[in-house]
mmCIF file of C-alpha atoms in Angstrom:
data_model
loop_
_atom_site.group_PDB
_atom_site.id
_atom_site.type_symbol
_atom_site.label_atom_id
_atom_site.label_comp_id
_atom_site.label_asym_id
_atom_site.label_seq_id
_atom_site.Cartn_x
_atom_site.Cartn_y
_atom_site.Cartn_z
ATOM 1 C CA MET J 149 104.033 -7.656 54.411
ATOM 2 C CA PRO J 150 100.376 -8.528 55.312
ATOM 3 C CA GLU J 151 97.701 -8.539 52.750
ATOM 4 C CA SER J 152 96.079 -5.379 54.243
ATOM 5 C CA GLY J 153 99.578 -3.730 53.910
ATOM 6 C CA GLU J 154 99.982 -4.622 50.307
ATOM 7 C CA ARG J 155 96.416 -2.950 49.620
ATOM 8 C CA ALA J 156 97.388 -0.044 51.710
ATOM 9 C CA LEU J 157 100.396 0.503 49.628
ATOM 10 C CA VAL J 158 98.378 0.438 46.370
ATOM 11 C CA THR J 159 95.782 2.927 47.812
ATOM 12 C CA ARG J 160 98.642 5.150 49.218
ATOM 13 C CA VAL J 161 100.533 5.182 45.637
ATOM 14 C CA ALA J 162 97.630 5.760 43.930
ATOM 15 C CA ALA J 163 96.254 8.606 45.907
ATOM 16 C CA VAL J 164 99.039 10.770 44.658
ATOM 17 C CA CYS J 165 98.792 9.749 41.011
ATOM 18 C CA ARG J 166 97.210 12.220 38.728
ATOM 19 C CA THR J 167 97.411 10.432 35.420
ATOM 20 C CA ALA J 168 99.230 7.144 36.009
ATOM 21 C CA VAL J 169 97.106 3.929 36.123
ATOM 22 C CA VAL J 170 98.055 1.084 38.364
ATOM 23 C CA THR J 171 98.866 -2.249 36.533
ATOM 24 C CA GLY J 172 100.170 -5.817 37.091
ATOM 25 C CA PRO J 173 99.919 -7.692 40.257
ATOM 26 C CA ALA J 174 99.040 -4.550 42.160
ATOM 27 C CA ALA J 175 95.957 -3.878 39.796
ATOM 28 C CA ALA J 176 94.919 -7.574 40.311
ATOM 29 C CA LEU J 177 94.744 -6.848 44.206
ATOM 30 C CA VAL J 178 92.531 -3.849 43.636
ATOM 31 C CA HIS J 179 90.502 -6.214 41.251
ATOM 32 C CA GLY J 180 90.210 -8.585 44.311
ATOM 33 C CA LEU J 181 92.281 -11.265 42.694
ATOM 34 C CA PRO J 182 94.937 -13.279 44.348
ATOM 35 C CA THR J 183 98.597 -12.841 43.320
ATOM 36 C CA LEU J 184 101.419 -15.356 43.390
ATOM 37 C CA ASP J 185 103.886 -13.163 45.318
ATOM 38 C CA ARG J 186 103.646 -10.447 47.840
ATOM 39 C CA VAL J 187 103.230 -7.143 46.284
ATOM 40 C CA ARG J 188 106.146 -4.852 47.461
ATOM 41 C CA SER J 189 106.282 -2.523 44.486
ATOM 42 C CA VAL J 190 103.329 -0.905 42.531
ATOM 43 C CA ASP J 191 103.505 -0.839 38.641
ATOM 44 C CA LEU J 192 102.447 2.383 36.813
ATOM 45 C CA VAL J 193 101.629 3.002 33.421
ATOM 46 C CA LEU J 194 100.798 6.372 31.673
ATOM 47 C CA PRO J 195 97.690 6.437 29.432
ATOM 48 C CA GLY J 196 98.150 6.422 25.784
ATOM 49 C CA SER J 197 101.862 6.290 24.344
ATOM 50 C CA THR J 198 103.340 8.681 26.924
ATOM 51 C CA ARG J 199 106.781 7.430 27.916
ATOM 52 C CA ALA J 200 107.563 6.589 31.605
ATOM 53 C CA PRO J 201 109.618 9.309 33.644
ATOM 54 C CA SER J 202 113.144 8.934 34.371
ATOM 55 C CA ALA J 203 113.720 6.172 37.109
ATOM 56 C CA ARG J 204 115.891 8.698 39.359
ATOM 57 C CA THR J 205 112.329 10.415 39.741
ATOM 58 C CA TRP J 206 110.272 7.359 40.891
ATOM 59 C CA PRO J 207 109.030 7.399 44.380
ATOM 60 C CA GLU J 208 109.652 4.383 46.601
ATOM 61 C CA HIS J 209 107.843 1.414 45.976
ATOM 62 C CA VAL J 210 106.716 2.440 42.250
ATOM 63 C CA THR J 211 107.975 1.064 39.017
ATOM 64 C CA TYR J 212 106.803 2.966 36.119
ATOM 65 C CA ARG J 213 106.132 0.728 32.894
ATOM 66 C CA ASN J 214 106.291 1.643 29.284
ATOM 67 C CA GLY J 215 103.786 0.735 26.522
ATOM 68 C CA LEU J 216 100.617 1.696 24.920
ATOM 69 C CA LEU J 217 97.425 2.090 27.059
ATOM 70 C CA ARG J 218 94.314 2.312 25.508
ATOM 71 C CA PRO J 219 91.243 3.947 27.076
ATOM 72 C CA ASP J 220 89.268 0.795 26.739
ATOM 73 C CA ASP J 221 92.059 -0.843 29.005
ATOM 74 C CA ILE J 222 91.491 1.411 31.867
ATOM 75 C CA THR J 223 88.833 1.178 34.563
ATOM 76 C CA THR J 224 88.423 2.453 38.144
ATOM 77 C CA VAL J 225 87.650 0.193 41.134
ATOM 78 C CA ASP J 226 87.129 1.634 44.503
ATOM 79 C CA GLY J 227 88.170 4.848 43.290
ATOM 80 C CA ILE J 228 91.542 3.786 41.885
ATOM 81 C CA ARG J 229 92.355 3.792 38.327
ATOM 82 C CA VAL J 230 93.415 0.378 37.241
ATOM 83 C CA THR J 231 94.195 -1.743 34.061
ATOM 84 C CA SER J 232 91.369 -4.025 32.905
ATOM 85 C CA THR J 233 91.582 -7.474 34.270
ATOM 86 C CA LEU J 234 92.956 -8.626 30.927
ATOM 87 C CA ARG J 235 95.650 -6.215 30.629
ATOM 88 C CA CYS J 236 96.708 -6.351 34.297
ATOM 89 C CA ALA J 237 97.103 -10.071 33.810
ATOM 90 C CA PHE J 238 99.078 -9.484 30.403
ATOM 91 C CA ASP J 239 101.177 -7.049 32.227
ATOM 92 C CA THR J 240 101.880 -9.398 35.074
ATOM 93 C CA SER J 241 103.103 -12.010 32.474
ATOM 94 C CA ARG J 242 105.558 -10.001 30.790
ATOM 95 C CA TYR J 243 106.933 -7.971 33.724
ATOM 96 C CA TYR J 244 106.794 -10.883 36.394
ATOM 97 C CA SER J 245 106.203 -14.273 34.902
ATOM 98 C CA PRO J 246 103.660 -16.449 32.866
ATOM 99 C CA LEU J 247 102.809 -18.287 35.945
ATOM 100 C CA SER J 248 102.141 -15.085 37.906
ATOM 101 C CA ALA J 249 99.640 -14.186 35.333
ATOM 102 C CA LEU J 250 98.167 -17.727 35.304
ATOM 103 C CA VAL J 251 97.228 -17.204 39.026
ATOM 104 C CA VAL J 252 95.627 -13.803 38.487
ATOM 105 C CA LEU J 253 93.522 -15.185 35.063
ATOM 106 C CA ASP J 254 92.496 -18.537 36.887
ATOM 107 C CA ALA J 255 90.991 -16.512 39.685
ATOM 108 C CA ALA J 256 89.344 -13.951 37.495
ATOM 109 C CA ARG J 257 87.957 -16.850 35.286
ATOM 110 C CA PHE J 258 86.463 -18.563 38.179
ATOM 111 C CA ARG J 259 84.489 -15.585 38.920
ATOM 112 C CA ARG J 260 83.416 -15.214 35.289
ATOM 113 C CA PRO J 261 82.889 -18.891 33.876
ATOM 114 C CA ASP J 262 80.735 -17.567 31.205
ATOM 115 C CA VAL J 263 83.785 -16.193 29.483
ATOM 116 C CA THR J 264 85.541 -18.518 27.241
ATOM 117 C CA THR J 265 88.845 -19.345 26.174
ATOM 118 C CA GLU J 266 88.238 -18.455 22.430
ATOM 119 C CA GLN J 267 86.835 -15.128 23.596
ATOM 120 C CA LEU J 268 89.945 -14.444 25.675
ATOM 121 C CA LEU J 269 92.375 -15.195 22.954
ATOM 122 C CA GLU J 270 90.367 -12.974 20.593
ATOM 123 C CA LEU J 271 90.616 -10.282 23.312
ATOM 124 C CA THR J 272 94.373 -10.991 23.750
ATOM 125 C CA SER J 273 94.736 -10.523 19.813
ATOM 126 C CA ALA J 274 93.578 -7.128 20.227
ATOM 127 C CA LEU J 275 96.086 -6.180 22.893
ATOM 128 C CA PRO J 276 99.151 -3.808 21.678
ATOM 129 C CA ARG J 277 101.962 -5.696 20.162
ATOM 130 C CA ALA J 278 104.675 -5.809 22.872
ATOM 131 C CA HIS J 279 107.156 -8.464 23.779
ATOM 132 C CA GLY J 280 105.625 -11.376 25.669
ATOM 133 C CA ARG J 281 102.351 -11.571 24.048
ATOM 134 C CA GLY J 282 103.036 -15.067 22.444
ATOM 135 C CA ALA J 283 103.750 -16.251 26.251
ATOM 136 C CA PHE J 284 100.471 -14.680 27.500
ATOM 137 C CA ARG J 285 98.494 -16.523 24.767
ATOM 138 C CA ARG J 286 99.753 -19.750 26.132
ATOM 139 C CA VAL J 287 98.767 -18.589 29.689
ATOM 140 C CA VAL J 288 95.276 -17.881 28.239
ATOM 141 C CA GLU J 289 95.248 -21.452 26.777
ATOM 142 C CA GLN J 290 96.111 -23.096 29.884
ATOM 143 C CA SER J 291 93.983 -20.899 32.169
ATOM 144 C CA THR J 292 90.548 -22.749 33.382
ATOM 145 C CA VAL J 293 87.220 -21.621 35.056
ATOM 146 C CA THR J 294 87.766 -24.478 37.573
ATOM 147 C CA SER J 295 90.460 -23.267 40.027
ATOM 148 C CA GLN J 296 89.059 -22.280 43.360
ATOM 149 C CA SER J 297 92.531 -21.335 44.902
ATOM 150 C CA VAL J 298 96.079 -20.405 43.978
ATOM 151 C CA LEU J 299 97.147 -23.912 44.875
ATOM 152 C CA GLU J 300 94.796 -25.668 42.397
ATOM 153 C CA THR J 301 96.374 -23.588 39.749
ATOM 154 C CA LEU J 302 99.807 -24.274 40.835
ATOM 155 C CA GLY J 303 99.166 -28.137 41.046
ATOM 156 C CA ARG J 304 97.389 -28.245 37.713
ATOM 157 C CA HIS J 305 100.150 -26.192 36.216
ATOM 158 C CA ALA J 306 102.695 -28.361 37.554
ATOM 159 C CA ILE J 307 101.323 -31.348 36.149
ATOM 160 C CA ILE J 308 101.140 -29.615 32.786
ATOM 161 C CA GLU J 309 104.464 -28.535 32.626
ATOM 162 C CA ALA J 310 106.151 -31.757 33.829
ATOM 163 C CA ARG J 311 104.686 -33.235 30.395
ATOM 164 C CA LEU J 312 104.170 -36.664 31.827
ATOM 165 C CA PRO J 313 103.315 -38.989 28.824
ATOM 166 C CA GLY J 314 100.916 -40.826 30.791
ATOM 167 C CA VAL J 315 98.739 -37.867 31.464
ATOM 168 C CA ARG J 316 95.837 -38.045 28.821
ATOM 169 C CA SER J 317 93.119 -35.734 30.493
ATOM 170 C CA ILE J 318 92.903 -33.351 33.328
ATOM 171 C CA VAL J 319 89.725 -31.997 34.809
ATOM 172 C CA GLY J 320 89.101 -29.505 37.540
ATOM 173 C CA GLN J 321 86.325 -29.595 39.922
ATOM 174 C CA ALA J 322 85.267 -32.824 38.659
ATOM 175 C CA PRO J 323 81.762 -34.077 40.024
ATOM 176 C CA PHE J 324 80.883 -37.461 41.496
ATOM 177 C CA GLU J 325 78.066 -38.906 43.447
ATOM 178 C CA TYR J 326 78.637 -40.101 46.816
ATOM 179 C CA TYR J 327 76.502 -40.483 50.216
ATOM 180 C CA ASP J 328 76.713 -39.083 53.468
ATOM 181 C CA LEU J 329 76.896 -40.566 56.945
ATOM 182 C CA ALA J 330 72.840 -40.593 56.743
ATOM 183 C CA THR J 331 72.947 -42.376 53.093
ATOM 184 C CA ARG J 332 71.610 -39.330 51.727
ATOM 185 C CA PRO J 333 72.732 -39.099 47.992
ATOM 186 C CA LEU J 334 75.197 -35.880 47.392
ATOM 187 C CA ILE J 335 77.382 -34.475 44.578
ATOM 188 C CA GLY J 336 80.928 -33.873 45.649
ATOM 189 C CA LYS J 337 83.678 -32.597 43.432
ATOM 190 C CA VAL J 338 87.449 -33.380 43.341
ATOM 191 C CA ASP J 339 90.185 -30.642 42.785
ATOM 192 C CA LEU J 340 91.612 -32.345 39.818
ATOM 193 C CA LEU J 341 90.725 -35.689 38.007
ATOM 194 C CA ILE J 342 93.442 -37.076 35.903
ATOM 195 C CA ASN J 343 92.789 -39.822 33.347
ATOM 196 C CA GLY J 344 89.357 -40.328 34.868
ATOM 197 C CA PHE J 345 90.649 -42.232 37.945
ATOM 198 C CA ILE J 346 93.327 -40.259 39.655
ATOM 199 C CA CYS J 347 91.701 -37.990 42.239
ATOM 200 C CA VAL J 348 93.847 -34.853 43.400
ATOM 201 C CA GLU J 349 92.703 -32.962 46.497
ATOM 202 C CA LEU J 350 94.822 -29.945 47.098
ATOM 203 C CA ASP J 351 94.918 -28.276 50.493
ATOM 204 C CA GLY J 352 96.639 -25.022 51.469
ATOM 205 C CA ARG J 353 96.878 -25.725 55.310
ATOM 206 C CA ALA J 354 100.420 -25.826 56.776
ATOM 207 C CA LYS J 355 100.077 -29.639 57.198
ATOM 208 C CA TYR J 356 97.603 -32.119 56.075
ATOM 209 C CA THR J 357 97.375 -34.925 58.584
ATOM 210 C CA SER J 358 94.596 -37.207 59.519
ATOM 211 C CA ASP J 359 93.917 -34.830 62.497
ATOM 212 C CA TYR J 360 92.530 -32.427 59.756
ATOM 213 C CA VAL J 361 90.334 -34.629 57.705
ATOM 214 C CA THR J 362 86.853 -34.531 59.052
ATOM 215 C CA ALA J 363 84.767 -37.764 59.583
ATOM 216 C CA GLU J 364 82.593 -36.521 56.475
ATOM 217 C CA GLU J 365 85.707 -36.211 54.431
ATOM 218 C CA ARG J 366 87.054 -39.233 55.515
ATOM 219 C CA PHE J 367 83.682 -40.949 54.621
ATOM 220 C CA ARG J 368 83.858 -39.250 51.199
ATOM 221 C CA GLU J 369 87.165 -40.591 50.637
ATOM 222 C CA LYS J 370 86.232 -44.155 51.418
ATOM 223 C CA GLN J 371 83.678 -44.093 48.842
ATOM 224 C CA LEU J 372 86.001 -42.801 46.245
ATOM 225 C CA LEU J 373 88.462 -45.511 47.034
ATOM 226 C CA ASN J 374 85.917 -48.228 47.039
ATOM 227 C CA ARG J 375 84.753 -47.105 43.451
ATOM 228 C CA GLY J 376 88.334 -47.543 42.247
ATOM 229 C CA TYR J 377 89.571 -44.299 42.172
ATOM 230 C CA LEU J 378 92.849 -43.435 43.418
ATOM 231 C CA LEU J 379 93.333 -40.553 45.769
ATOM 232 C CA LEU J 380 96.238 -38.214 46.095
ATOM 233 C CA ARG J 381 96.572 -35.374 48.920
ATOM 234 C CA ALA J 382 98.812 -32.494 48.186
ATOM 235 C CA GLY J 383 99.773 -29.216 49.856
ATOM 236 C CA TRP J 384 102.061 -26.364 49.279
ATOM 237 C CA ARG J 385 105.423 -28.055 49.710
ATOM 238 C CA ASP J 386 104.251 -31.324 47.791
ATOM 239 C CA VAL J 387 103.581 -28.945 44.722
ATOM 240 C CA TRP J 388 106.761 -26.844 44.803
ATOM 241 C CA ASN J 389 109.036 -29.850 45.649
ATOM 242 C CA GLY J 390 107.901 -31.982 42.763
ATOM 243 C CA PHE J 391 106.232 -34.620 44.933
ATOM 244 C CA LEU J 392 102.702 -34.144 43.439
ATOM 245 C CA VAL J 393 104.163 -34.650 39.950
ATOM 246 C CA ARG J 394 106.078 -37.715 40.920
ATOM 247 C CA TRP J 395 103.126 -39.403 42.665
ATOM 248 C CA VAL J 396 100.996 -38.510 39.423
ATOM 249 C CA ALA J 397 103.779 -40.198 37.222
ATOM 250 C CA ASN J 398 103.809 -43.211 39.321
ATOM 251 C CA ALA J 399 100.032 -43.642 39.405
ATOM 252 C CA THR J 400 99.856 -43.389 35.504
ATOM 253 C CA SER J 401 102.843 -45.715 35.174
ATOM 254 C CA ARG J 402 101.324 -48.389 37.377
ATOM 255 C CA MET J 403 97.741 -48.143 36.524
ATOM 256 C CA ARG J 404 95.777 -48.232 33.392
ATOM 257 C CA TYR J 405 92.178 -46.682 33.014
ATOM 258 C CA LEU J 406 90.199 -49.374 31.306
ATOM 259 C CA CYS J 407 87.031 -47.576 30.495
ATOM 260 C CA GLU J 408 86.655 -44.694 27.799
ATOM 261 C CA ASP J 409 87.587 -41.240 29.138
ATOM 262 C CA PRO J 410 85.365 -38.587 27.609
ATOM 263 C CA ASN J 411 88.199 -35.940 28.268
ATOM 264 C CA ASP J 412 90.944 -37.876 26.784
ATOM 265 C CA GLY J 413 93.454 -35.516 24.898
ATOM 266 C CA ASN J 414 92.293 -32.322 26.807
ATOM 267 C CA VAL J 415 95.534 -31.473 28.407
ATOM 268 C CA PRO J 416 96.608 -27.795 27.271
ATOM 269 C CA PRO J 417 99.785 -27.086 25.870
ATOM 270 C CA PRO J 418 102.668 -26.297 28.596
ATOM 271 C CA ILE J 419 103.559 -22.723 28.880
ATOM 272 C CA GLY J 420 107.155 -23.827 29.122
ATOM 273 C CA ASP J 421 108.362 -21.232 31.749
ATOM 274 C CA GLY J 422 110.115 -23.412 33.946
ATOM 275 C CA GLU J 423 109.226 -21.443 36.924
ATOM 276 C CA ILE J 424 108.223 -24.530 39.202
ATOM 277 C CA LEU J 425 111.712 -25.772 38.826
ATOM 278 C CA THR J 426 113.288 -22.471 39.498
ATOM 279 C CA ARG J 427 111.345 -21.861 42.700
ATOM 280 C CA ARG J 428 111.999 -25.529 43.868
ATOM 281 C CA GLY J 429 114.787 -24.733 46.016
ATOM 282 C CA LEU J 430 112.947 -21.937 48.240
ATOM 283 C CA TYR J 431 110.437 -24.525 49.507
ATOM 284 C CA SER J 432 112.626 -27.385 50.244
#
């Protein structure tokens, strides 16, 4: 189902709802946020503590969810009543997976880098008590303001979840100074900087060969390498199949960063959901 079809599905379902509120990945779409998987069913929740109707009465492509829904957790976007960003991420975590929620939350935080992890944890504590709140706290702790794409979220998540003993720090969108072809000084960024010297560039194109690398990108890469950085390029299959984790493990075991790393010890705790391993067979 193309993305336009996903949004059309949500709009169609919302149009016939009198009181129900859209939540989960469908709400993320309405908020303009990416989702890990295609939205094939619209999650609905009733305001207050009203119980969901019998499943026999649900329309096609609709799933009702139970749970307390407070007025503060309801907003309207493009005429559609949806849960707030945090609540839709929470519902995505407990009804789908923590990784699905991480994709939504990272995208939301990239839009609002002023909102800190501590503030989000405080807001999470105010969510209704429900199964999965502990797992969602770990999602919040792992989330970041630097992920510019779903692939960046997945790559960072895969490295953290692998619990590689050699990974001491991980920084997203790490800046570095370089010169363009006209020798003008510029500031570039790498998607992930691990241990202060391993640069990971994540690209979602179907395949990433030298044909896709521009002269400017190649020139920038050469300067990174000449300064002693190690550069790893990874795509979707490299992340899902575990190649990226293997490359990082090899790099950390064979190389030692000799300078002081100001970000040493900043790797967040893993969520521990195991979803990367679960999905690996789908992408082999």
